[in-house]
Short mmCIF file of C-alpha atoms in Angstrom, two decimals:
data_model
loop_
_atom_site.label_atom_id
_atom_site.label_comp_id
_atom_site.label_asym_id
_atom_site.label_seq_id
_atom_site.Cartn_x
_atom_site.Cartn_y
_atom_site.Cartn_z
CA MET A 1 9.27 -39.95 14.69
CA SER A 2 6.30 -39.26 12.48
CA GLU A 3 3.87 -36.97 14.17
CA GLN A 4 0.32 -38.23 14.63
CA LEU A 5 -1.86 -36.01 12.46
CA ASN A 6 -5.33 -34.93 13.48
CA LYS A 7 -8.37 -35.30 11.27
CA THR A 8 -11.18 -32.79 11.00
CA PRO A 9 -14.81 -33.97 11.20
CA LEU A 10 -14.86 -33.64 7.39
CA TYR A 11 -11.91 -35.97 6.74
CA ASP A 12 -14.00 -38.79 5.25
CA LEU A 13 -15.85 -36.32 3.05
CA HIS A 14 -12.53 -34.99 1.69
CA LEU A 15 -11.50 -38.52 0.70
CA GLU A 16 -14.90 -39.16 -0.84
CA LEU A 17 -14.49 -35.98 -2.92
CA GLY A 18 -11.02 -37.02 -4.09
CA GLY A 19 -9.18 -34.46 -1.98
CA LYS A 20 -5.39 -34.67 -2.03
CA MET A 21 -4.48 -34.73 1.65
CA VAL A 22 -1.35 -33.07 3.04
CA PRO A 23 -0.12 -32.33 6.56
CA PHE A 24 -0.91 -28.78 7.63
CA ALA A 25 -0.60 -27.36 11.16
CA GLY A 26 -0.88 -30.85 12.65
CA PHE A 27 -3.90 -31.83 10.55
CA GLU A 28 -4.43 -33.85 7.41
CA MET A 29 -6.03 -31.30 5.12
CA PRO A 30 -7.05 -31.24 1.46
CA VAL A 31 -4.64 -29.10 -0.57
CA GLN A 32 -6.83 -29.56 -3.65
CA TYR A 33 -9.61 -31.64 -5.17
CA PRO A 34 -9.76 -33.07 -8.71
CA LEU A 35 -10.83 -29.64 -10.00
CA GLY A 36 -7.28 -28.35 -9.35
CA VAL A 37 -5.95 -25.29 -7.53
CA LYS A 38 -6.36 -22.79 -10.36
CA ASN A 39 -9.92 -23.80 -11.26
CA GLU A 40 -10.89 -23.95 -7.59
CA HIS A 41 -9.60 -20.39 -7.21
CA ILE A 42 -11.52 -19.17 -10.25
CA HIS A 43 -14.67 -21.06 -9.25
CA THR A 44 -14.67 -19.34 -5.86
CA ARG A 45 -14.39 -15.90 -7.47
CA GLU A 46 -17.14 -16.69 -9.98
CA LYS A 47 -19.61 -18.84 -7.99
CA ALA A 48 -19.09 -20.34 -4.56
CA GLY A 49 -16.50 -22.49 -2.82
CA LEU A 50 -16.74 -24.51 0.38
CA PHE A 51 -13.61 -24.65 2.56
CA ASP A 52 -12.91 -26.83 5.58
CA VAL A 53 -11.18 -24.65 8.16
CA SER A 54 -11.93 -26.92 11.13
CA HIS A 55 -8.22 -27.02 11.99
CA MET A 56 -8.59 -23.51 13.38
CA GLY A 57 -9.27 -23.05 17.09
CA GLN A 58 -12.76 -22.09 18.28
CA VAL A 59 -13.06 -20.79 21.81
CA LEU A 60 -15.80 -19.24 23.95
CA LEU A 61 -15.05 -16.69 26.64
CA LYS A 62 -17.95 -16.52 29.08
CA GLY A 63 -18.74 -14.27 32.01
CA GLU A 64 -19.34 -10.61 32.56
CA GLY A 65 -15.68 -9.59 32.47
CA ALA A 66 -14.83 -11.52 29.29
CA ALA A 67 -14.59 -8.48 27.01
CA ALA A 68 -12.54 -6.46 29.51
CA MET A 69 -10.22 -9.42 29.99
CA LEU A 70 -9.66 -10.09 26.29
CA GLU A 71 -9.17 -6.38 25.66
CA LYS A 72 -6.03 -6.49 27.83
CA LEU A 73 -4.44 -8.87 25.32
CA VAL A 74 -5.23 -7.05 22.05
CA PRO A 75 -4.92 -3.43 20.77
CA VAL A 76 -8.56 -3.57 19.76
CA ASP A 77 -11.84 -2.27 21.16
CA ILE A 78 -13.54 -5.41 22.47
CA ILE A 79 -15.60 -3.80 25.24
CA ASP A 80 -17.68 -1.79 22.78
CA LEU A 81 -17.98 -4.54 20.18
CA PRO A 82 -21.74 -4.61 19.54
CA VAL A 83 -23.71 -7.79 20.08
CA GLY A 84 -23.96 -9.60 16.74
CA LYS A 85 -20.71 -8.17 15.40
CA GLN A 86 -17.29 -9.64 14.73
CA ARG A 87 -13.94 -7.85 14.68
CA TYR A 88 -10.38 -8.67 13.56
CA ALA A 89 -7.82 -8.57 16.37
CA LEU A 90 -4.18 -9.32 17.15
CA PHE A 91 -2.54 -10.89 20.19
CA THR A 92 0.57 -8.78 20.81
CA ASN A 93 3.61 -9.61 22.93
CA GLU A 94 5.59 -7.36 25.29
CA GLU A 95 7.92 -6.34 22.44
CA GLY A 96 4.98 -5.22 20.32
CA GLY A 97 5.26 -8.26 18.03
CA ILE A 98 2.24 -10.20 16.83
CA MET A 99 1.58 -13.57 18.53
CA ASP A 100 -1.37 -14.40 16.30
CA ASP A 101 -4.27 -12.79 14.50
CA LEU A 102 -7.82 -13.74 15.41
CA MET A 103 -11.51 -13.02 15.04
CA VAL A 104 -13.67 -12.03 17.99
CA ALA A 105 -17.47 -12.10 17.84
CA ASN A 106 -19.85 -10.83 20.51
CA TYR A 107 -22.79 -13.18 20.99
CA GLY A 108 -24.15 -11.28 24.00
CA ASP A 109 -23.65 -13.81 26.76
CA TYR A 110 -20.19 -14.80 25.54
CA LEU A 111 -17.44 -13.97 23.09
CA TYR A 112 -16.71 -16.43 20.28
CA VAL A 113 -13.05 -16.40 19.28
CA VAL A 114 -11.38 -18.05 16.27
CA VAL A 115 -7.59 -18.44 16.25
CA ASN A 116 -5.10 -19.90 13.77
CA ALA A 117 -4.49 -23.65 13.79
CA ALA A 118 -0.73 -23.42 14.27
CA CYS A 119 -1.14 -21.04 17.24
CA LYS A 120 -4.15 -22.72 18.82
CA TYR A 121 -2.49 -24.19 21.92
CA GLN A 122 -0.32 -21.14 22.47
CA ASP A 123 -3.36 -18.84 22.23
CA ILE A 124 -5.53 -20.97 24.49
CA GLY A 125 -2.66 -21.05 27.01
CA HIS A 126 -2.21 -17.28 26.72
CA MET A 127 -5.92 -16.60 27.34
CA THR A 128 -6.06 -19.17 30.17
CA GLU A 129 -3.07 -17.57 31.93
CA ASN A 130 -4.81 -14.23 31.73
CA LEU A 131 -8.25 -15.40 32.83
CA GLU A 132 -9.85 -13.28 35.48
CA ASP A 133 -12.34 -14.18 38.21
CA GLY A 134 -15.73 -14.81 36.72
CA VAL A 135 -14.44 -15.43 33.20
CA GLU A 136 -14.51 -18.95 31.84
CA LEU A 137 -12.81 -20.30 28.73
CA GLU A 138 -14.36 -23.14 26.79
CA VAL A 139 -12.61 -24.79 23.84
CA LEU A 140 -15.13 -25.84 21.21
CA ASP A 141 -13.33 -28.98 20.10
CA ASP A 142 -16.57 -30.68 19.11
CA ARG A 143 -17.26 -28.28 16.25
CA ALA A 144 -16.23 -28.12 12.62
CA LEU A 145 -15.69 -24.76 10.92
CA VAL A 146 -16.34 -24.21 7.23
CA ALA A 147 -16.34 -21.18 4.95
CA LEU A 148 -18.75 -20.72 2.08
CA GLN A 149 -17.23 -18.04 -0.14
CA GLY A 150 -17.99 -16.35 -3.43
CA PRO A 151 -20.61 -14.22 -5.16
CA ALA A 152 -23.19 -17.05 -5.04
CA ALA A 153 -22.60 -17.83 -1.35
CA ALA A 154 -25.43 -15.60 -0.13
CA ASP A 155 -27.98 -17.20 -2.46
CA VAL A 156 -26.92 -20.67 -1.38
CA MET A 157 -26.99 -19.77 2.30
CA LYS A 158 -30.44 -18.22 2.00
CA ARG A 159 -31.87 -21.56 0.84
CA PHE A 160 -30.89 -23.19 4.13
CA ALA A 161 -31.12 -20.22 6.48
CA PRO A 162 -33.33 -17.40 5.10
CA GLU A 163 -32.50 -15.15 8.07
CA THR A 164 -28.89 -14.81 6.79
CA ALA A 165 -30.09 -12.70 3.86
CA ASP A 166 -30.03 -9.42 5.79
CA MET A 167 -26.69 -10.03 7.49
CA VAL A 168 -23.91 -7.69 6.35
CA PHE A 169 -20.12 -8.06 6.44
CA MET A 170 -18.92 -9.01 9.96
CA ASP A 171 -22.42 -9.68 11.30
CA THR A 172 -22.64 -12.82 13.41
CA ARG A 173 -25.63 -14.86 14.50
CA ARG A 174 -26.26 -18.15 16.23
CA ILE A 175 -28.93 -19.71 14.09
CA SER A 176 -30.45 -23.00 13.16
CA VAL A 177 -29.38 -24.09 9.69
CA GLU A 178 -31.56 -27.02 8.60
CA GLY A 179 -32.20 -27.69 12.28
CA ILE A 180 -28.47 -27.65 13.14
CA ASP A 181 -27.18 -25.21 15.76
CA CYS A 182 -24.57 -23.04 14.01
CA PHE A 183 -22.48 -19.96 14.69
CA VAL A 184 -22.68 -18.00 11.43
CA SER A 185 -20.71 -14.91 10.49
CA ARG A 186 -20.75 -13.02 7.21
CA SER A 187 -17.01 -13.03 6.64
CA GLY A 188 -14.17 -15.08 5.24
CA TYR A 189 -10.62 -14.97 4.00
CA THR A 190 -10.94 -14.85 0.23
CA GLY A 191 -11.92 -11.22 -0.40
CA GLU A 192 -15.34 -12.43 -1.55
CA ASP A 193 -18.72 -12.15 0.11
CA GLY A 194 -19.52 -15.25 2.11
CA PHE A 195 -20.05 -16.92 5.45
CA GLU A 196 -18.07 -18.80 8.06
CA ILE A 197 -20.15 -21.47 9.73
CA SER A 198 -19.35 -23.37 12.91
CA ILE A 199 -21.19 -26.70 12.95
CA PRO A 200 -21.37 -29.45 15.61
CA SER A 201 -18.92 -32.15 14.44
CA ALA A 202 -21.60 -34.82 14.22
CA ASP A 203 -23.65 -32.77 11.72
CA ALA A 204 -20.79 -31.22 9.75
CA ALA A 205 -20.55 -33.71 6.87
CA LYS A 206 -24.32 -33.77 6.45
CA LEU A 207 -24.59 -29.99 6.17
CA CYS A 208 -21.55 -29.73 3.91
CA LYS A 209 -23.00 -32.31 1.54
CA MET A 210 -26.16 -30.21 1.35
CA PHE A 211 -24.06 -27.18 0.41
CA LEU A 212 -22.07 -29.21 -2.12
CA ASP A 213 -25.28 -30.49 -3.69
CA GLN A 214 -26.06 -26.93 -4.76
CA PRO A 215 -25.07 -26.35 -8.40
CA GLU A 216 -22.96 -23.27 -7.58
CA VAL A 217 -20.82 -24.91 -4.89
CA GLU A 218 -17.50 -26.77 -5.24
CA ALA A 219 -15.18 -28.02 -2.50
CA ILE A 220 -12.01 -25.92 -2.38
CA GLY A 221 -8.65 -26.91 -0.91
CA LEU A 222 -5.91 -25.07 0.95
CA GLY A 223 -4.00 -24.33 -2.26
CA ALA A 224 -6.70 -22.08 -3.64
CA ARG A 225 -7.39 -20.69 -0.17
CA ASP A 226 -3.81 -19.41 -0.19
CA SER A 227 -3.91 -17.77 -3.64
CA LEU A 228 -7.35 -16.28 -2.88
CA ARG A 229 -6.21 -14.68 0.39
CA LEU A 230 -2.99 -13.48 -1.21
CA GLU A 231 -4.76 -11.71 -4.09
CA SER A 232 -7.00 -10.12 -1.46
CA GLY A 233 -4.01 -8.80 0.49
CA LEU A 234 -4.83 -10.85 3.59
CA CYS A 235 -1.96 -11.95 5.83
CA LEU A 236 -1.02 -15.52 6.61
CA TYR A 237 0.22 -15.69 10.17
CA GLY A 238 3.67 -17.26 10.52
CA HIS A 239 4.59 -15.97 7.07
CA ASP A 240 3.45 -12.36 6.63
CA LEU A 241 3.17 -11.69 10.36
CA ASP A 242 5.08 -13.11 13.30
CA THR A 243 6.38 -12.31 16.78
CA THR A 244 9.08 -10.04 15.33
CA THR A 245 6.71 -7.83 13.31
CA THR A 246 4.65 -5.12 14.96
CA PRO A 247 1.19 -4.15 13.67
CA ILE A 248 2.73 -0.99 12.20
CA GLU A 249 5.45 -2.89 10.34
CA GLY A 250 2.77 -5.37 9.26
CA SER A 251 0.68 -2.53 7.75
CA LEU A 252 -2.14 -3.37 10.16
CA ILE A 253 -2.54 0.04 11.82
CA TRP A 254 -6.19 -0.05 10.71
CA ALA A 255 -6.71 -2.98 13.09
CA ILE A 256 -5.70 -0.89 16.12
CA SER A 257 -8.87 0.70 17.45
CA LYS A 258 -8.89 4.49 17.90
CA ILE A 259 -9.95 4.13 21.52
CA ARG A 260 -6.78 2.12 22.31
CA ARG A 261 -4.40 4.63 20.71
CA ALA A 262 -2.42 7.35 22.49
CA ASP A 263 -5.24 9.92 22.54
CA GLY A 264 -8.01 7.36 23.01
CA GLU A 265 -10.27 6.94 26.04
CA ARG A 266 -8.75 3.52 26.84
CA ALA A 267 -5.28 4.18 25.48
CA GLY A 268 -2.71 1.38 25.77
CA GLY A 269 -3.19 -1.39 28.28
CA PHE A 270 -2.22 -4.20 25.92
CA PRO A 271 1.12 -6.06 25.67
CA GLY A 272 3.75 -4.02 23.83
CA ALA A 273 1.61 -0.87 23.94
CA ASP A 274 4.63 1.40 24.55
CA LYS A 275 6.41 0.27 21.42
CA ILE A 276 3.31 0.10 19.25
CA LEU A 277 1.97 3.53 20.24
CA GLU A 278 5.44 5.02 19.87
CA GLN A 279 5.75 3.62 16.35
CA ILE A 280 2.38 5.13 15.46
CA ALA A 281 3.44 8.52 16.87
CA THR A 282 6.97 8.72 15.49
CA LYS A 283 6.47 6.69 12.31
CA GLU A 284 9.94 5.34 13.05
CA PHE A 285 10.41 1.75 12.02
CA ASP A 286 12.74 -0.07 9.64
CA THR A 287 10.64 -2.31 7.44
CA LYS A 288 7.05 -2.46 6.26
CA ARG A 289 4.80 -5.07 4.67
CA VAL A 290 3.91 -4.24 1.08
CA GLY A 291 2.24 -5.89 -1.89
CA LEU A 292 4.32 -6.61 -4.98
CA LEU A 293 3.09 -7.21 -8.48
CA GLY A 294 5.43 -8.96 -10.90
CA SER A 295 5.83 -7.87 -14.49
CA SER A 296 7.07 -11.22 -15.80
CA ARG A 297 5.03 -14.37 -15.29
CA ALA A 298 7.41 -16.02 -12.84
CA PRO A 299 5.95 -16.44 -9.34
CA VAL A 300 8.11 -14.87 -6.65
CA ARG A 301 7.83 -17.04 -3.59
CA GLU A 302 8.45 -16.86 0.14
CA GLY A 303 12.09 -16.30 1.09
CA THR A 304 13.09 -14.54 -2.15
CA GLU A 305 15.45 -11.62 -1.57
CA LEU A 306 14.61 -8.18 -2.94
CA VAL A 307 17.21 -5.68 -4.13
CA ASN A 308 17.18 -2.11 -5.39
CA ALA A 309 18.54 -0.91 -8.75
CA GLU A 310 22.03 -0.84 -7.22
CA GLY A 311 21.73 -4.48 -6.20
CA GLU A 312 21.57 -3.80 -2.45
CA VAL A 313 19.29 -6.07 -0.44
CA ILE A 314 16.25 -4.07 0.66
CA GLY A 315 13.75 -6.72 1.66
CA LYS A 316 12.40 -10.24 1.57
CA VAL A 317 9.25 -11.91 0.24
CA THR A 318 7.04 -13.50 2.92
CA SER A 319 4.50 -15.12 0.63
CA GLY A 320 4.04 -15.24 -3.09
CA SER A 321 2.30 -17.09 -5.85
CA PHE A 322 0.72 -16.62 -9.24
CA GLY A 323 -2.66 -14.90 -8.88
CA PRO A 324 -5.07 -16.71 -11.21
CA THR A 325 -7.65 -13.90 -11.19
CA ILE A 326 -5.24 -11.01 -11.64
CA GLY A 327 -3.17 -13.09 -14.09
CA ALA A 328 0.17 -12.01 -12.67
CA PRO A 329 2.58 -12.99 -9.92
CA VAL A 330 1.57 -11.50 -6.56
CA SER A 331 3.72 -11.40 -3.44
CA MET A 332 3.80 -9.87 0.00
CA ALA A 333 7.14 -8.70 1.31
CA TYR A 334 8.84 -6.70 4.02
CA VAL A 335 10.94 -3.91 2.52
CA LYS A 336 12.95 -1.06 4.00
CA LYS A 337 10.71 1.90 4.67
CA ALA A 338 12.26 3.98 1.87
CA TYR A 339 11.03 1.40 -0.66
CA SER A 340 7.50 0.98 0.70
CA THR A 341 5.86 3.78 -1.32
CA LEU A 342 3.36 2.70 -3.98
CA GLU A 343 4.78 2.33 -7.51
CA THR A 344 8.36 1.86 -6.26
CA GLU A 345 10.24 -0.60 -8.45
CA VAL A 346 12.22 -3.34 -6.72
CA PHE A 347 13.91 -6.47 -8.07
CA ALA A 348 13.38 -10.04 -6.94
CA LEU A 349 16.40 -12.34 -7.10
CA VAL A 350 15.02 -15.46 -8.73
CA ARG A 351 17.48 -18.08 -9.93
CA GLY A 352 20.20 -15.54 -10.54
CA LYS A 353 17.95 -13.14 -12.41
CA GLN A 354 16.55 -9.81 -11.25
CA LEU A 355 12.81 -9.79 -11.89
CA PRO A 356 11.24 -6.31 -11.67
CA MET A 357 8.29 -5.96 -9.29
CA THR A 358 6.21 -2.94 -8.39
CA VAL A 359 5.06 -2.01 -4.89
CA SER A 360 1.29 -2.13 -5.35
CA ARG A 361 -1.85 -1.34 -3.44
CA MET A 362 -3.46 -4.25 -1.61
CA PRO A 363 -5.88 -5.88 -2.06
CA PHE A 364 -4.59 -6.65 -5.55
CA ILE A 365 -8.18 -7.28 -6.61
CA GLU A 366 -11.31 -5.55 -5.39
CA GLN A 367 -12.82 -7.01 -2.22
CA ARG A 368 -16.49 -7.81 -2.62
CA TYR A 369 -17.75 -7.91 0.94
CA TYR A 370 -21.50 -7.33 1.35
CA ARG A 371 -22.04 -4.16 3.31
CA GLY A 372 -25.77 -3.81 2.73
CA MET B 1 2.71 -40.33 -32.33
CA THR B 2 3.45 -41.21 -28.71
CA ALA B 3 4.66 -44.67 -29.76
CA SER B 4 7.91 -43.19 -31.00
CA LEU B 5 8.64 -41.24 -27.82
CA LYS B 6 11.52 -42.08 -25.53
CA PHE B 7 11.54 -41.20 -21.84
CA ALA B 8 14.08 -40.22 -19.19
CA PRO B 9 13.65 -41.44 -15.60
CA SER B 10 13.25 -37.80 -14.59
CA HIS B 11 9.96 -37.70 -16.60
CA GLU B 12 11.04 -35.87 -19.76
CA TRP B 13 10.18 -37.25 -23.19
CA VAL B 14 12.14 -37.07 -26.42
CA GLN B 15 10.89 -37.34 -29.96
CA VAL B 16 13.48 -38.05 -32.65
CA ASN B 17 12.81 -35.76 -35.59
CA GLY B 18 15.14 -37.52 -38.07
CA ASP B 19 17.13 -34.39 -38.91
CA GLY B 20 19.60 -34.63 -36.07
CA THR B 21 17.26 -32.81 -33.69
CA VAL B 22 14.92 -34.02 -30.97
CA THR B 23 11.88 -32.39 -29.44
CA VAL B 24 11.70 -32.44 -25.63
CA GLY B 25 8.81 -32.11 -23.22
CA ILE B 26 7.53 -33.51 -19.93
CA SER B 27 5.37 -36.60 -19.49
CA GLU B 28 1.69 -36.80 -18.71
CA HIS B 29 2.66 -38.19 -15.31
CA ALA B 30 4.97 -35.20 -14.66
CA GLN B 31 2.32 -32.61 -15.51
CA GLU B 32 -0.14 -34.40 -13.23
CA LEU B 33 2.35 -34.30 -10.37
CA LEU B 34 3.07 -30.62 -10.96
CA GLY B 35 -0.52 -29.48 -11.09
CA ASP B 36 -1.52 -26.21 -12.76
CA VAL B 37 1.51 -24.79 -14.53
CA VAL B 38 1.76 -21.00 -14.25
CA PHE B 39 5.22 -20.31 -15.63
CA VAL B 40 7.84 -21.98 -17.82
CA GLU B 41 11.40 -20.76 -17.90
CA LEU B 42 12.53 -21.65 -21.41
CA PRO B 43 16.18 -22.30 -22.27
CA GLU B 44 17.99 -19.85 -24.57
CA ILE B 45 18.34 -20.66 -28.24
CA GLY B 46 21.98 -21.55 -28.86
CA GLN B 47 22.48 -22.75 -25.31
CA GLU B 48 24.55 -25.92 -24.93
CA VAL B 49 22.87 -28.42 -22.63
CA THR B 50 24.20 -31.58 -21.01
CA ALA B 51 22.17 -34.74 -20.56
CA GLY B 52 20.99 -35.11 -16.97
CA THR B 53 21.44 -31.46 -16.04
CA GLU B 54 18.71 -28.85 -15.64
CA PHE B 55 17.89 -26.79 -18.72
CA SER B 56 14.37 -25.49 -18.09
CA LEU B 57 12.09 -24.91 -15.17
CA VAL B 58 8.36 -25.30 -14.75
CA GLU B 59 6.44 -23.57 -11.97
CA SER B 60 3.05 -24.76 -10.90
CA VAL B 61 0.76 -23.13 -8.35
CA LYS B 62 2.50 -25.38 -5.83
CA ALA B 63 6.21 -25.21 -6.54
CA ALA B 64 9.05 -24.86 -9.02
CA SER B 65 10.48 -28.00 -10.62
CA ASP B 66 13.67 -28.28 -12.64
CA ILE B 67 13.45 -29.95 -16.02
CA TYR B 68 16.51 -31.96 -17.01
CA ALA B 69 17.91 -32.22 -20.52
CA PRO B 70 17.42 -35.85 -21.58
CA VAL B 71 20.20 -35.53 -24.18
CA SER B 72 23.26 -33.32 -24.74
CA GLY B 73 23.35 -30.79 -27.53
CA GLU B 74 22.42 -27.28 -28.61
CA VAL B 75 19.00 -25.72 -28.13
CA VAL B 76 17.78 -24.77 -31.62
CA GLU B 77 14.16 -23.86 -30.94
CA VAL B 78 11.94 -23.15 -27.91
CA ASN B 79 8.16 -23.29 -27.61
CA GLU B 80 7.39 -19.61 -27.20
CA THR B 81 3.65 -20.22 -26.85
CA LEU B 82 4.48 -21.37 -23.30
CA ASP B 83 5.42 -17.79 -22.39
CA GLU B 84 1.84 -16.64 -22.80
CA ALA B 85 0.02 -19.95 -22.28
CA PRO B 86 2.02 -22.06 -19.80
CA GLU B 87 -1.11 -24.14 -19.13
CA THR B 88 -0.50 -25.77 -22.53
CA ILE B 89 1.84 -28.11 -20.62
CA ASN B 90 -1.13 -29.42 -18.63
CA GLU B 91 -3.45 -29.58 -21.60
CA SER B 92 -1.13 -31.26 -24.06
CA PRO B 93 2.16 -32.29 -22.45
CA LEU B 94 3.14 -34.70 -25.25
CA ASP B 95 2.24 -32.47 -28.18
CA THR B 96 1.65 -28.71 -28.22
CA GLY B 97 3.15 -28.48 -24.71
CA TRP B 98 6.67 -29.35 -25.96
CA ILE B 99 9.44 -27.26 -24.40
CA ALA B 100 12.45 -27.16 -26.73
CA LYS B 101 14.21 -28.72 -29.70
CA ILE B 102 17.79 -29.84 -29.21
CA LYS B 103 20.39 -30.62 -31.89
CA LEU B 104 21.99 -33.84 -30.68
CA SER B 105 25.72 -33.75 -30.06
CA ASN B 106 25.82 -37.45 -29.38
CA GLU B 107 23.30 -39.83 -30.99
CA SER B 108 24.13 -42.51 -28.44
CA ASP B 109 22.44 -40.42 -25.70
CA LEU B 110 19.19 -41.83 -27.09
CA ASP B 111 20.24 -45.33 -26.04
CA ASN B 112 20.06 -44.28 -22.40
CA LEU B 113 16.35 -43.48 -22.67
CA MET B 114 13.40 -45.82 -22.16
CA ASP B 115 10.56 -46.67 -24.47
CA GLU B 116 7.07 -45.83 -23.27
CA ALA B 117 6.34 -49.29 -21.85
CA ALA B 118 9.55 -49.34 -19.81
CA TYR B 119 8.90 -45.79 -18.58
CA LYS B 120 5.36 -46.66 -17.48
CA GLU B 121 6.72 -49.59 -15.50
CA THR B 122 8.86 -47.19 -13.49
CA LEU B 123 5.73 -45.33 -12.42
CA ASP B 124 4.14 -48.31 -10.66
#
């Protein structure tokens, strides 16, 4: 009953580079290259890393009503999203839970949407069911998606596409990179400056090899992608967020646009709005997502129970690892509201021991987005 | 030095020190499988361990793996440098990356271990 795994347009390149391939969200993906997870992580923070994220879903929504239509599915201002800008959004369900998190970019004539690999078919179905007259959905299944991340990413990108130099964080442009038609955004999921680049499948390996030929750039696998996003306090859907967590519980209130809140001009009008707006107003909810920093060296991983000084269970870790840059174990967890204040000490039950951890501000390390 | 090492099928090595104690670590193959080690849970000095049962734990960026005692006996020394520099296991698994020294309770435990050539055959 082995499931047939998909391959991204960069599969052969991964093998050529010595990538160790593992199944992930229905794809064969490189978890690491010969450099190793820790060094790949550090390299990305110091120079530049190239990530294959082609397993994610890329979708266009076309037609005049596209923004108004998408806005009905997310608690985010899509209608006023300026041309050339990208925004983080959440698909919510009727209970106020999170169906997926996504990126939405306004390219003028259409919206360009990127959704998580594991939720791709669900999200495409959800948008298709909610299509309105005059709005058309196109799945871009003939495109690879890569991320070039790190302090040297901008210099590298400038060599191939000089017009990217004046882009700032969350700017998006459709530009020709070495003659190849790309969707480029200045964004990523590592906490570093960088770009996400959508490339026609046929040209993807060629362009990636050109990036990798640059002295600053190394190929980076999913292992380092995970520790990089974790140190930067960024959620992994299906772990740190799911259909049972609301944006408030998930500490994502910042992602809910002012205009969609109770006193906003376009208040509500998204699935689960009653519950979500009520939670914002009353601040009544049971658990909250927090960052935890360990004081021993032992990583505290997903599923680990958290207790208070009296030994009562007060939460659970949703993702955790050792942060190579911060040099300490970092975790995300849901804890009872009373324990969600910064500097609160909690204890992780690891192999029969109680390891002290401190509720800490996220991101754990400073984000270095380029804001001009 | 590696010529005198003996190996357990679960990828630990043993070096006989000649004073009734053995030094224990994990093989080159094991550290490669684990990837970057970020944490080692050392046994306690004085702890009695039983051959074939877990007595230490190594965590890499990927996962936690139990380390099994290749012989029975009492832990008499642990490699405390691993507390601050767990990556030593990756850099030098057969030497400075040793985990613990065990005082043998039963010399014949050593007969159950493989020499290096036999161990390498099991890896193919």
